[in-house]
Amino acid sequence: MRQKLLMLFSLAASLMVFAATTRADPVHGIAMHGEPALPADFTHLPYVNPDAPKGGKVTYGVVGTFDSVRPFIVKSMRTHARGIVDPEFGNLIYETLMIRSQDEPFTLYGLLAETVEWDEDRSFIQYNLNPAARWSDGKPVTADDIIFTVELLRDKGRPPFSTRLNRVEKMEKVSDLSVRFTFNETSNREFPLILSLSPVLPKHATDAETFDQSTLEPGVGSGPYLISEIKPGERITYTRRDDYWAKDLPIKRGIDNYYEISVEYFLSETSQFEAFKKGVFDIYPDGSATNWARGYDFPAVENGEIVRKEYDRKTPSGMYGFVFNTRSPLFEDVRVRKALMLLFDFEWANRSLYDNAYTRTRSYWDGSELSSYGKPADAREREILAPFPDAVPADIMGGTWTLPVSDGSGRDRKIQRAALNLLQEAGYRIAEGRLIDAAGKPFAFGLMTQNEGQEKLAVAYQRSLKALGIDMSIRTVDDAQYQQRSQTFDYDMIMKSFPSSLSPGAEQINRWGSASRDNQGSFNFAGAASPAIDAAIDALLNARTADDFRSAVRAYDRVLLSGYYVVPAFHLGKSWVAHRSRIAEPEGEPPLYGYYLPAWWDTTAAR
């Protein structure tokens, strides 16, 4: 009897410990590191005008086409209409469980999920839906909708939606308005936040059988707008719902201000800008230094109908440049890649082509505290990289490495000599004005470009390479071919941009992780497969403190730089936007991640 009592007591104690470790208080927001900046009783986001007038309209302009309003499937991965679920224009039709703050590195606040519960180890997360949440047909959003959605996207969705349940051990319906996800050993500390950005679809109004097919039939969503007009490949128009369930929530005050939102499609950047000049659409984010400096000499600017604004960037630079496909034998040797990196004459290109508007990119997180450039590795970085002693050279580890600065001639002999030395070490030599290998085969490869802007920079690079006997051909292809060949890694070299944020996470696996190297459709354009990269990604995903996270990202940055996977081009220290004068934005400093279009409004709506 006494033994049975002891066993029961031990079991009860174990259950109490288990309950203590799995029970959590509901919270209004969650952050990757630290706590959310806004309290539970916040009245509105700090970067909006809570009293912005409602009404009027805005038209956006984009390059491309569309043939579907279903952004969650493989068939319309790159051809779905903008605005359905959109990081730039807003999630107009389908909403996510939580919303990312634009003014914090990685913090989420509740939307469909009024509150969430999780534990210190992030072994689970529970979403408690807002009882007021409604679909556009008036039916409530329920726990069944969440479960239906994640299972449907697992079976018929596209990455990354299709893989999210891979990290889930158990999914439980706690009540009609609550769902708990318990994670397995493959999860990490970021994953609960990623899962929280999942969209939710209506179970009662979604045909699971045909879900993987493209469609132009508007669906039922919980978002603030309805699709009111579709012209495939040309235009899609949204009209704001008068009965939108979340319009008075603090998280939504000062957002979704237009009565009507349209997105116009154009075949090229040239036709897009010409249409903006003629008043076809209202807001033009300009990514061209040359166009910003020289392209606005037309009446609408002179008479004040169009205003131009510059914004200082507060976020990391990202990496834009010429990407080596290391799957090609020509680019297997890191010495070859480093030599070709040396031969890009940034100073000549920046002065001759861009009026010195750009800054050379020296880190994947240039301009932020996450950058390793100019900083010696700390103890935590060295610990992460210790198992890989050859992964990072001493100068990059010590923070003394830098990119070469040329004399601006396009033929700096000192730099050419350094590049040739590396190529000779790799088995190449110059014969009759051409670089050849030991078998006499010329060093020749192709560069695939997407538009005139890339081609202009490519020609400058081609000129520098030719001086050392390297034959780089350039081929500019249309958007469809560019995407198809990008997804199948059918190129020697390609020009790509790798955006970066203050909270890099699981997306890095798809860009640089060994597991993504041979997965067609991944963003591992360089074909990287390095144990040191994988270890650094794992370290940043599982960092528990802001300091450890910063160290992990810097270690990761050092490994990427050491691999010379990309010839770094440049970045802008500012962002530029031109827009119709009737469009207004909140006063004061824009948020951390830059101007936020969903908080802008039409001033004519107040008249």
Coordinates of C-alpha atoms in Angstrom, one line a residue:
M1 CA 0.0 0.0 0.0
R2 CA 2.8 2.4 1.0
Q3 CA 4.6 1.6 -2.3
K4 CA 1.4 2.4 -4.3
L5 CA 1.0 5.7 -2.4
L6 CA 4.6 6.7 -3.2
M7 CA 4.0 5.8 -6.9
L8 CA 0.9 7.9 -7.0
F9 CA 2.6 10.8 -5.2
S10 CA 5.5 10.6 -7.7
L11 CA 3.1 10.6 -10.6
A12 CA 1.2 13.5 -9.3
A13 CA 4.4 15.4 -8.7
S14 CA 5.5 14.7 -12.3
L15 CA 2.1 15.9 -13.6
M16 CA 2.4 19.1 -11.6
V17 CA 5.9 19.7 -13.0
F18 CA 4.6 19.0 -16.5
A19 CA 1.7 21.3 -16.1
A20 CA 3.9 24.0 -14.7
T21 CA 6.2 23.8 -17.7
T22 CA 3.5 23.7 -20.4
R23 CA 1.1 26.3 -18.8
A24 CA 1.5 29.8 -20.0
D25 CA -0.3 33.1 -19.6
P26 CA -1.9 34.6 -22.8
V27 CA 0.1 37.4 -24.3
H28 CA -0.8 40.1 -26.9
G29 CA 2.5 39.9 -28.7
I30 CA 5.7 37.9 -29.0
A31 CA 9.3 38.8 -30.0
M32 CA 12.2 36.8 -31.3
H33 CA 14.4 38.3 -28.6
G34 CA 13.3 40.2 -25.6
E35 CA 9.8 41.5 -25.2
P36 CA 7.4 43.4 -27.5
A37 CA 7.9 47.2 -27.4
L38 CA 4.2 48.0 -27.2
P39 CA 2.1 47.2 -24.1
A40 CA -1.1 45.1 -24.1
D41 CA -3.2 48.3 -24.0
F42 CA -1.5 50.1 -26.9
T43 CA -4.0 52.2 -28.9
H44 CA -2.3 52.2 -32.3
L45 CA 1.0 51.4 -34.0
P46 CA 3.6 54.2 -33.6
Y47 CA 4.2 54.7 -37.3
V48 CA 0.6 55.3 -38.4
N49 CA -1.8 58.2 -38.3
P50 CA -4.7 56.9 -36.2
D51 CA -6.9 59.7 -37.5
A52 CA -6.1 59.2 -41.2
P53 CA -9.2 59.9 -43.4
K54 CA -10.9 56.9 -44.9
G55 CA -11.9 56.9 -48.5
G56 CA -10.5 57.9 -51.9
K57 CA -8.3 55.5 -53.9
V58 CA -4.8 54.6 -54.9
T59 CA -3.3 52.8 -57.8
Y60 CA 0.0 50.9 -57.7
G61 CA 2.1 49.9 -60.7
V62 CA 4.1 46.7 -61.0
V63 CA 6.1 44.9 -63.7
G64 CA 4.9 41.4 -64.6
T65 CA 1.7 39.7 -65.2
F66 CA -0.8 37.5 -63.3
D67 CA -3.2 34.6 -64.0
S68 CA -4.3 33.6 -60.6
V69 CA -5.7 35.0 -57.3
R70 CA -4.4 32.0 -55.3
P71 CA -0.9 32.9 -54.0
F72 CA -0.4 29.7 -51.9
I73 CA 0.2 27.1 -54.7
V74 CA 3.1 26.1 -56.9
K75 CA 1.3 26.8 -60.2
S76 CA 0.8 30.5 -59.3
M77 CA 3.9 31.0 -57.2
R78 CA 5.2 33.8 -59.4
T79 CA 2.1 34.7 -61.3
H80 CA -0.5 35.5 -58.6
A81 CA -2.1 38.9 -58.4
R82 CA -0.5 41.4 -56.0
G83 CA -2.4 42.4 -52.9
I84 CA -4.0 39.1 -52.0
V85 CA -1.3 38.5 -49.4
D86 CA 1.3 41.2 -49.9
P87 CA 4.2 42.4 -47.7
E88 CA 4.3 45.7 -49.6
F89 CA 0.6 46.6 -50.3
G90 CA -0.9 44.8 -47.4
N91 CA -2.8 41.5 -46.9
L92 CA -6.0 42.7 -48.5
I93 CA -7.9 39.4 -48.8
Y94 CA -6.4 36.8 -46.5
E95 CA -5.1 37.6 -43.0
T96 CA -2.5 36.0 -40.8
L97 CA -2.7 34.9 -37.2
M98 CA -0.4 37.7 -36.1
I99 CA 1.1 40.9 -37.7
R100 CA 4.7 41.9 -37.9
S101 CA 5.7 45.3 -36.4
Q102 CA 7.5 47.4 -38.9
D103 CA 9.3 49.3 -36.1
E104 CA 10.9 46.3 -34.3
P105 CA 13.4 43.7 -35.6
F106 CA 11.1 40.7 -35.3
T107 CA 8.0 41.3 -33.1
L108 CA 4.4 40.1 -33.8
Y109 CA 1.1 41.4 -32.4
G110 CA -2.2 39.5 -32.5
L111 CA -4.7 39.9 -35.4
L112 CA -6.8 36.8 -36.0
A113 CA -5.2 35.4 -32.9
E114 CA -6.2 37.8 -30.1
T115 CA -3.7 36.3 -27.8
V116 CA -1.1 33.5 -27.8
E117 CA 0.4 31.2 -25.2
W118 CA 3.9 29.7 -25.3
D119 CA 6.6 28.5 -22.9
E120 CA 10.2 29.6 -22.3
D121 CA 11.6 26.8 -24.4
R122 CA 9.1 27.5 -27.2
S123 CA 8.1 23.9 -27.3
F124 CA 4.5 24.9 -28.1
I125 CA 2.4 27.8 -29.1
Q126 CA -1.4 28.2 -28.6
Y127 CA -3.5 30.6 -30.7
N128 CA -6.6 32.0 -29.1
L129 CA -8.7 33.5 -31.9
N130 CA -10.5 36.9 -31.6
P131 CA -14.2 36.0 -31.1
A132 CA -15.1 38.9 -33.4
A133 CA -13.1 37.6 -36.4
R134 CA -15.4 37.1 -39.4
W135 CA -15.1 36.0 -42.9
S136 CA -16.4 38.3 -45.7
D137 CA -19.6 36.1 -45.9
G138 CA -20.3 36.8 -42.2
K139 CA -19.3 33.4 -40.8
P140 CA -16.9 33.3 -37.8
V141 CA -13.2 32.3 -38.0
T142 CA -12.7 29.2 -36.0
A143 CA -10.1 26.7 -34.8
D144 CA -11.3 24.4 -37.5
D145 CA -10.3 26.9 -40.1
I146 CA -6.7 27.0 -38.7
I147 CA -6.4 23.2 -38.7
F148 CA -7.9 22.9 -42.2
T149 CA -5.6 25.6 -43.6
V150 CA -2.3 24.1 -42.3
E151 CA -3.3 20.6 -43.5
L152 CA -4.4 21.9 -46.9
L153 CA -1.2 23.9 -47.4
R154 CA 0.8 20.8 -46.3
D155 CA -0.9 18.7 -49.0
K156 CA -1.4 21.1 -51.8
G157 CA 0.4 24.3 -51.0
R158 CA 3.8 25.7 -52.1
P159 CA 6.9 26.2 -50.0
P160 CA 7.3 27.5 -47.4
F161 CA 3.6 26.8 -46.4
S162 CA 3.8 23.2 -47.4
T163 CA 6.6 22.4 -45.0
R164 CA 5.5 24.1 -41.8
L165 CA 3.9 21.0 -40.3
N166 CA 7.2 19.2 -40.6
R167 CA 8.3 20.8 -37.3
V168 CA 5.0 20.0 -35.6
E169 CA 4.7 16.9 -33.4
K170 CA 1.0 17.5 -32.5
M171 CA -1.8 19.8 -33.4
E172 CA -4.7 20.0 -31.0
K173 CA -8.1 21.8 -31.1
V174 CA -8.3 23.1 -27.6
S175 CA -11.7 24.8 -28.1
D176 CA -13.7 26.3 -31.0
L177 CA -11.5 29.3 -30.8
S178 CA -8.1 27.8 -29.7
V179 CA -5.5 25.6 -31.4
R180 CA -2.2 24.4 -29.9
F181 CA 0.8 23.3 -31.8
T182 CA 3.4 21.2 -30.0
F183 CA 6.8 21.2 -31.8
N184 CA 9.2 18.3 -32.5
E185 CA 13.0 18.1 -32.2
T186 CA 13.5 19.7 -35.7
S187 CA 11.9 23.0 -34.5
N188 CA 13.9 26.1 -33.4
R189 CA 13.3 29.3 -31.5
E190 CA 12.2 31.2 -34.6
F191 CA 9.7 28.7 -35.9
P192 CA 6.8 29.7 -33.6
L193 CA 7.0 33.2 -35.0
I194 CA 7.1 31.9 -38.6
L195 CA 4.1 29.8 -37.9
S196 CA 2.3 32.8 -36.5
L197 CA 2.6 34.5 -39.9
S198 CA 0.6 31.7 -41.5
P199 CA -2.5 32.8 -43.4
V200 CA -5.9 31.3 -42.5
L201 CA -8.4 30.1 -45.1
P202 CA -12.2 29.4 -44.6
K203 CA -12.9 25.7 -44.4
H204 CA -16.5 26.2 -45.4
A205 CA -15.7 28.2 -48.6
T206 CA -12.5 26.4 -49.9
D207 CA -12.6 23.5 -52.3
A208 CA -9.8 21.3 -51.2
E209 CA -10.0 19.1 -54.3
T210 CA -9.2 21.9 -56.7
F211 CA -7.1 24.1 -54.4
D212 CA -3.8 23.3 -56.3
Q213 CA -5.2 24.8 -59.5
S214 CA -4.8 28.4 -60.6
T215 CA -8.0 30.4 -60.5
L216 CA -9.3 33.9 -61.1
E217 CA -12.4 33.3 -59.0
P218 CA -12.3 35.6 -55.9
G219 CA -12.3 33.7 -52.6
V220 CA -13.8 34.4 -49.2
G221 CA -11.3 36.1 -46.9
S222 CA -11.2 37.8 -43.5
G223 CA -9.2 40.8 -44.8
P224 CA -10.3 44.4 -45.2
Y225 CA -11.0 44.3 -49.0
L226 CA -12.9 42.4 -51.6
I227 CA -11.9 41.9 -55.2
S228 CA -14.2 44.0 -57.4
E229 CA -12.5 43.8 -60.8
I230 CA -10.1 41.5 -62.6
K231 CA -8.5 42.0 -66.0
P232 CA -6.0 39.1 -66.2
G233 CA -2.5 40.3 -66.7
E234 CA -3.5 43.9 -66.7
R235 CA -5.3 45.1 -63.5
I236 CA -6.9 43.9 -60.3
T237 CA -9.0 46.2 -58.2
Y238 CA -10.0 45.9 -54.5
T239 CA -12.9 47.6 -52.7
R240 CA -12.9 48.1 -48.9
R241 CA -15.4 46.1 -46.8
D242 CA -17.7 48.3 -44.7
D243 CA -18.2 45.3 -42.4
Y244 CA -14.5 44.5 -41.9
W245 CA -14.4 42.9 -38.4
A246 CA -11.0 44.4 -37.3
K247 CA -11.3 48.0 -38.5
D248 CA -11.5 49.3 -34.9
L249 CA -8.7 47.2 -33.4
P250 CA -5.6 49.0 -32.2
I251 CA -3.5 47.0 -34.6
K252 CA -5.5 48.2 -37.5
R253 CA -6.1 51.9 -36.6
G254 CA -4.7 54.2 -39.3
I255 CA -4.3 51.3 -41.8
D256 CA -6.5 50.2 -44.8
N257 CA -7.4 53.8 -45.5
Y258 CA -8.4 53.7 -49.2
Y259 CA -11.8 52.9 -50.3
E260 CA -10.4 51.4 -53.6
I261 CA -7.0 49.9 -54.4
S262 CA -5.9 49.0 -57.9
V263 CA -2.7 47.3 -59.2
E264 CA -1.7 48.0 -62.8
Y265 CA 0.7 45.7 -64.6
F266 CA 3.4 46.6 -67.1
L267 CA 5.7 44.7 -69.3
S268 CA 8.9 46.5 -68.4
E269 CA 10.3 49.1 -66.0
T270 CA 10.5 51.6 -68.9
S271 CA 6.8 51.3 -69.7
Q272 CA 6.0 51.4 -66.0
F273 CA 7.8 54.7 -65.4
E274 CA 6.3 56.2 -68.6
A275 CA 2.8 55.3 -67.3
F276 CA 3.6 56.9 -63.9
K277 CA 4.6 60.1 -65.7
K278 CA 1.2 60.1 -67.5
G279 CA -0.8 59.6 -64.3
V280 CA -1.8 55.9 -64.8
F281 CA -0.8 55.1 -61.2
D282 CA 0.1 57.0 -58.1
I283 CA 3.2 55.8 -56.2
Y284 CA 6.5 54.9 -57.8
P285 CA 9.3 53.5 -55.5
D286 CA 12.4 54.2 -57.7
G287 CA 15.3 51.9 -57.4
S288 CA 17.5 53.5 -60.1
A289 CA 20.0 56.1 -59.0
T290 CA 20.3 57.3 -62.6
N291 CA 16.6 57.7 -63.1
W292 CA 16.2 59.4 -59.7
A293 CA 18.9 61.9 -60.7
R294 CA 17.9 62.5 -64.3
G295 CA 14.4 61.2 -65.0
Y296 CA 12.0 63.7 -63.3
D297 CA 12.2 66.6 -65.7
F298 CA 8.6 66.6 -66.7
P299 CA 5.6 68.9 -66.1
A300 CA 3.9 66.9 -63.3
V301 CA 7.0 67.3 -61.1
E302 CA 7.5 71.0 -62.0
N303 CA 3.9 71.9 -61.1
G304 CA 3.9 70.0 -57.8
E305 CA 1.5 67.2 -58.9
I306 CA 4.2 64.7 -58.2
V307 CA 6.4 65.0 -55.1
R308 CA 9.7 63.2 -54.5
K309 CA 11.0 61.9 -51.1
E310 CA 14.2 60.4 -49.9
Y311 CA 14.3 58.1 -46.9
D312 CA 17.4 57.1 -44.9
R313 CA 17.7 53.4 -44.7
K314 CA 17.8 51.9 -41.2
T315 CA 18.0 48.3 -42.3
P316 CA 20.9 46.1 -43.5
S317 CA 22.0 46.5 -47.1
G318 CA 21.4 43.0 -48.3
M319 CA 23.7 41.6 -51.1
Y320 CA 23.3 42.4 -54.8
G321 CA 25.8 41.3 -57.3
F322 CA 27.1 38.7 -59.7
V323 CA 26.3 35.2 -58.4
F324 CA 28.6 32.3 -59.3
N325 CA 26.9 28.9 -60.0
T326 CA 29.4 26.7 -58.1
R327 CA 27.7 23.7 -59.5
S328 CA 29.7 24.5 -62.6
P329 CA 33.2 23.1 -62.6
L330 CA 34.5 26.4 -63.8
F331 CA 33.6 28.0 -60.4
E332 CA 34.4 25.2 -58.0
D333 CA 37.7 26.7 -57.0
V334 CA 37.3 29.6 -54.5
R335 CA 40.5 31.1 -55.8
V336 CA 38.9 31.6 -59.2
R337 CA 35.8 33.2 -57.6
K338 CA 38.0 35.5 -55.5
A339 CA 40.0 36.5 -58.6
L340 CA 36.8 37.4 -60.5
M341 CA 35.6 39.4 -57.5
L342 CA 38.8 41.5 -57.6
L343 CA 38.2 42.3 -61.2
F344 CA 34.9 44.1 -60.7
D345 CA 35.8 47.8 -60.8
F346 CA 33.2 49.4 -58.6
E347 CA 34.8 52.8 -58.6
W348 CA 34.8 53.1 -62.4
A349 CA 31.2 51.8 -62.6
N350 CA 29.9 54.0 -59.8
R351 CA 31.4 57.2 -61.3
S352 CA 30.8 56.5 -65.0
L353 CA 27.4 54.9 -64.8
Y354 CA 25.7 56.1 -61.6
D355 CA 27.0 59.6 -60.7
N356 CA 28.6 58.1 -57.6
A357 CA 25.2 57.4 -56.1
Y358 CA 26.0 54.0 -54.7
T359 CA 28.0 52.5 -51.8
R360 CA 30.0 49.4 -52.2
T361 CA 28.5 46.4 -50.3
R362 CA 31.1 44.8 -47.9
S363 CA 28.8 42.5 -45.9
Y364 CA 25.5 40.7 -46.3
W365 CA 24.3 42.9 -43.4
D366 CA 26.2 46.1 -44.3
G367 CA 25.2 49.2 -42.4
S368 CA 23.9 47.3 -39.3
E369 CA 25.2 45.9 -36.1
L370 CA 24.8 42.4 -37.6
S371 CA 27.6 43.1 -40.1
S372 CA 31.0 41.5 -39.5
Y373 CA 32.8 44.0 -41.6
G374 CA 35.6 45.8 -39.7
K375 CA 34.9 43.9 -36.5
P376 CA 37.1 41.1 -35.1
A377 CA 35.2 37.9 -34.2
D378 CA 34.1 37.6 -30.6
A379 CA 34.4 34.6 -28.4
R380 CA 30.9 33.3 -29.4
E381 CA 31.7 33.6 -33.1
R382 CA 35.0 31.7 -32.7
E383 CA 33.1 29.0 -30.8
I384 CA 30.6 28.6 -33.6
L385 CA 33.4 28.4 -36.2
A386 CA 35.9 26.4 -34.3
P387 CA 34.9 23.0 -35.9
F388 CA 35.6 24.6 -39.3
P389 CA 39.2 26.1 -39.1
D390 CA 39.5 26.5 -42.8
A391 CA 36.1 28.1 -43.4
V392 CA 37.1 31.7 -42.7
P393 CA 40.5 33.3 -43.5
A394 CA 42.4 35.2 -40.8
D395 CA 41.7 38.6 -42.2
I396 CA 37.9 38.1 -42.4
M397 CA 38.0 36.6 -38.9
G398 CA 40.1 39.5 -37.6
G399 CA 38.0 42.2 -39.1
T400 CA 40.8 43.6 -41.3
W401 CA 39.5 42.3 -44.7
T402 CA 38.3 44.8 -47.2
L403 CA 37.3 44.9 -50.8
P404 CA 39.9 46.5 -53.2
V405 CA 39.6 50.1 -54.1
S406 CA 40.7 50.7 -57.7
D407 CA 42.2 53.8 -59.3
G408 CA 38.9 54.1 -61.2
S409 CA 40.5 53.5 -64.6
G410 CA 38.7 50.2 -65.2
R411 CA 42.2 48.6 -65.7
D412 CA 44.0 49.0 -62.3
R413 CA 47.2 47.0 -62.9
K414 CA 47.8 46.3 -59.2
I415 CA 44.4 44.6 -58.9
Q416 CA 44.8 42.8 -62.2
R417 CA 48.1 41.4 -61.0
A418 CA 46.6 40.1 -57.7
A419 CA 43.7 38.5 -59.7
L420 CA 46.1 36.9 -62.1
N421 CA 48.2 35.4 -59.3
L422 CA 45.1 33.7 -57.9
L423 CA 44.1 32.4 -61.3
Q424 CA 47.6 31.0 -61.9
E425 CA 47.5 29.3 -58.5
A426 CA 44.3 27.6 -59.8
G427 CA 46.0 26.4 -62.9
Y428 CA 45.3 29.1 -65.5
R429 CA 47.7 31.1 -67.7
I430 CA 47.4 33.8 -70.4
A431 CA 48.3 32.7 -73.9
E432 CA 47.9 34.9 -77.0
G433 CA 45.7 37.3 -75.0
R434 CA 43.3 34.7 -73.6
L435 CA 43.1 33.0 -70.2
I436 CA 43.4 29.2 -70.7
D437 CA 43.5 26.2 -68.4
A438 CA 46.2 23.5 -68.4
A439 CA 44.5 21.7 -71.3
G440 CA 44.4 24.9 -73.4
K441 CA 40.7 25.5 -73.0
P442 CA 39.8 29.2 -72.8
F443 CA 38.2 30.6 -69.7
A444 CA 34.7 31.5 -71.0
F445 CA 31.3 31.6 -69.4
G446 CA 27.9 33.3 -69.8
L447 CA 26.0 35.8 -67.6
M448 CA 22.2 35.9 -67.6
T449 CA 20.6 39.2 -67.0
Q450 CA 17.0 40.3 -66.6
N451 CA 16.8 43.9 -67.7
E452 CA 18.6 46.9 -69.2
G453 CA 19.8 48.1 -65.8
Q454 CA 21.6 44.8 -65.1
E455 CA 22.9 44.6 -68.6
K456 CA 24.5 48.1 -68.3
L457 CA 26.4 47.0 -65.2
A458 CA 27.3 43.6 -66.8
V459 CA 28.9 45.3 -69.8
A460 CA 31.2 47.3 -67.4
Y461 CA 32.2 44.0 -65.7
Q462 CA 32.7 42.3 -69.1
R463 CA 35.1 45.1 -70.0
S464 CA 37.2 44.5 -66.9
L465 CA 37.3 40.7 -67.4
K466 CA 38.3 41.0 -71.0
A467 CA 41.5 42.9 -70.0
L468 CA 42.7 39.6 -68.4
G469 CA 41.6 37.4 -71.3
I470 CA 38.4 36.2 -69.8
D471 CA 35.4 35.9 -72.2
M472 CA 32.1 36.6 -70.5
S473 CA 29.1 36.7 -72.8
I474 CA 25.9 38.5 -71.7
R475 CA 22.4 37.4 -72.5
T476 CA 19.4 39.3 -71.4
V477 CA 16.2 37.2 -71.4
D478 CA 12.6 37.9 -70.7
D479 CA 11.0 37.5 -67.3
A480 CA 9.5 34.1 -67.9
Q481 CA 12.8 32.6 -69.2
Y482 CA 14.7 34.3 -66.4
Q483 CA 12.5 32.8 -63.8
Q484 CA 12.5 29.3 -65.4
R485 CA 16.2 29.2 -65.7
S486 CA 16.7 30.6 -62.3
Q487 CA 14.6 27.9 -60.7
T488 CA 16.4 25.1 -62.6
F489 CA 19.9 26.7 -62.0
D490 CA 20.5 26.8 -65.8
Y491 CA 23.2 29.4 -65.9
D492 CA 26.9 30.0 -65.3
M493 CA 26.5 33.3 -63.6
I494 CA 23.4 35.4 -62.7
M495 CA 22.6 38.7 -61.2
K496 CA 20.6 38.5 -58.0
S497 CA 19.7 40.4 -54.9
F498 CA 19.6 38.8 -51.5
P499 CA 17.6 41.1 -49.2
S500 CA 18.4 41.1 -45.5
S501 CA 16.6 42.1 -42.4
L502 CA 17.5 42.6 -38.7
S503 CA 16.1 39.2 -38.0
P504 CA 17.4 36.7 -40.5
G505 CA 16.0 33.2 -39.8
A506 CA 14.8 30.0 -41.5
E507 CA 14.7 31.6 -44.9
Q508 CA 18.5 31.4 -44.9
I509 CA 18.3 27.6 -45.2
N510 CA 16.6 28.0 -48.6
R511 CA 19.2 30.6 -49.7
W512 CA 22.5 29.0 -48.6
G513 CA 21.8 25.8 -46.7
S514 CA 23.3 22.5 -48.0
A515 CA 19.8 21.0 -48.0
S516 CA 18.6 23.5 -50.6
R517 CA 21.6 23.1 -53.0
D518 CA 19.9 20.6 -55.3
N519 CA 16.3 21.6 -54.8
Q520 CA 15.1 23.2 -57.9
G521 CA 13.0 26.3 -57.1
S522 CA 15.1 27.1 -54.0
F523 CA 16.9 30.4 -53.7
N524 CA 20.3 28.7 -53.4
F525 CA 21.4 30.3 -56.7
A526 CA 25.1 29.9 -55.8
G527 CA 24.9 26.2 -55.1
A528 CA 26.4 26.6 -51.7
A529 CA 26.9 23.5 -49.6
S530 CA 29.1 24.1 -46.6
P531 CA 29.0 22.6 -43.1
A532 CA 30.2 25.9 -41.7
I533 CA 27.2 27.7 -43.3
D534 CA 24.8 25.1 -41.9
A535 CA 26.3 25.4 -38.4
A536 CA 26.1 29.2 -38.5
I537 CA 22.5 29.1 -39.6
D538 CA 21.6 26.7 -36.9
A539 CA 23.3 29.0 -34.3
L540 CA 21.3 32.0 -35.4
L541 CA 18.1 30.1 -35.4
N542 CA 18.6 28.8 -31.8
A543 CA 20.2 31.9 -30.2
R544 CA 18.4 32.7 -27.0
T545 CA 19.7 36.2 -26.4
A546 CA 20.2 39.3 -28.6
D547 CA 24.0 39.1 -28.0
D548 CA 24.2 35.5 -29.1
F549 CA 22.0 36.2 -32.1
R550 CA 24.3 39.0 -33.2
S551 CA 27.4 36.9 -32.8
A552 CA 25.8 34.0 -34.8
V553 CA 24.8 36.3 -37.7
R554 CA 28.3 37.8 -37.8
A555 CA 29.8 34.4 -37.9
Y556 CA 27.4 33.5 -40.7
D557 CA 28.3 36.7 -42.6
R558 CA 32.0 35.8 -42.3
V559 CA 31.5 32.3 -43.8
L560 CA 29.5 33.7 -46.7
L561 CA 32.1 36.4 -47.5
S562 CA 34.9 33.8 -47.3
G563 CA 33.2 31.6 -49.9
Y564 CA 33.2 34.4 -52.5
Y565 CA 29.8 33.2 -53.8
V566 CA 28.9 36.6 -55.0
V567 CA 30.8 39.5 -56.6
P568 CA 29.4 42.3 -54.4
A569 CA 28.1 45.2 -56.4
F570 CA 26.6 48.1 -54.4
H571 CA 23.6 49.3 -52.4
L572 CA 21.8 52.6 -51.7
G573 CA 22.0 54.3 -48.4
K574 CA 18.6 55.7 -49.2
S575 CA 15.2 54.7 -50.6
W576 CA 13.4 56.9 -53.1
V577 CA 9.7 57.3 -53.7
A578 CA 7.8 59.6 -56.0
H579 CA 4.0 59.9 -55.6
R580 CA 1.0 62.1 -56.5
S581 CA 0.6 65.0 -54.2
R582 CA -2.9 63.9 -53.1
I583 CA -1.3 60.8 -51.4
A584 CA -0.1 61.5 -47.9
E585 CA 1.8 59.6 -45.3
P586 CA 2.1 59.8 -41.5
E587 CA 4.3 62.6 -40.1
G588 CA 7.6 62.0 -38.4
E589 CA 10.2 59.3 -38.9
P590 CA 9.1 56.2 -40.9
P591 CA 9.4 52.9 -39.1
L592 CA 12.5 50.8 -38.8
Y593 CA 11.8 48.9 -42.0
G594 CA 11.1 52.0 -44.0
Y595 CA 8.0 53.7 -45.3
Y596 CA 4.8 51.7 -44.9
L597 CA 2.4 52.0 -47.8
P598 CA -0.7 50.5 -46.0
A599 CA -0.7 53.5 -43.6
W600 CA -0.8 56.1 -46.4
W601 CA -4.0 57.8 -47.5
D602 CA -5.8 59.9 -50.1
T603 CA -6.1 63.5 -48.9
T604 CA -9.1 64.1 -51.1
A605 CA -11.1 61.7 -48.9
A606 CA -11.1 64.3 -46.1
R607 CA -12.7 67.0 -48.4

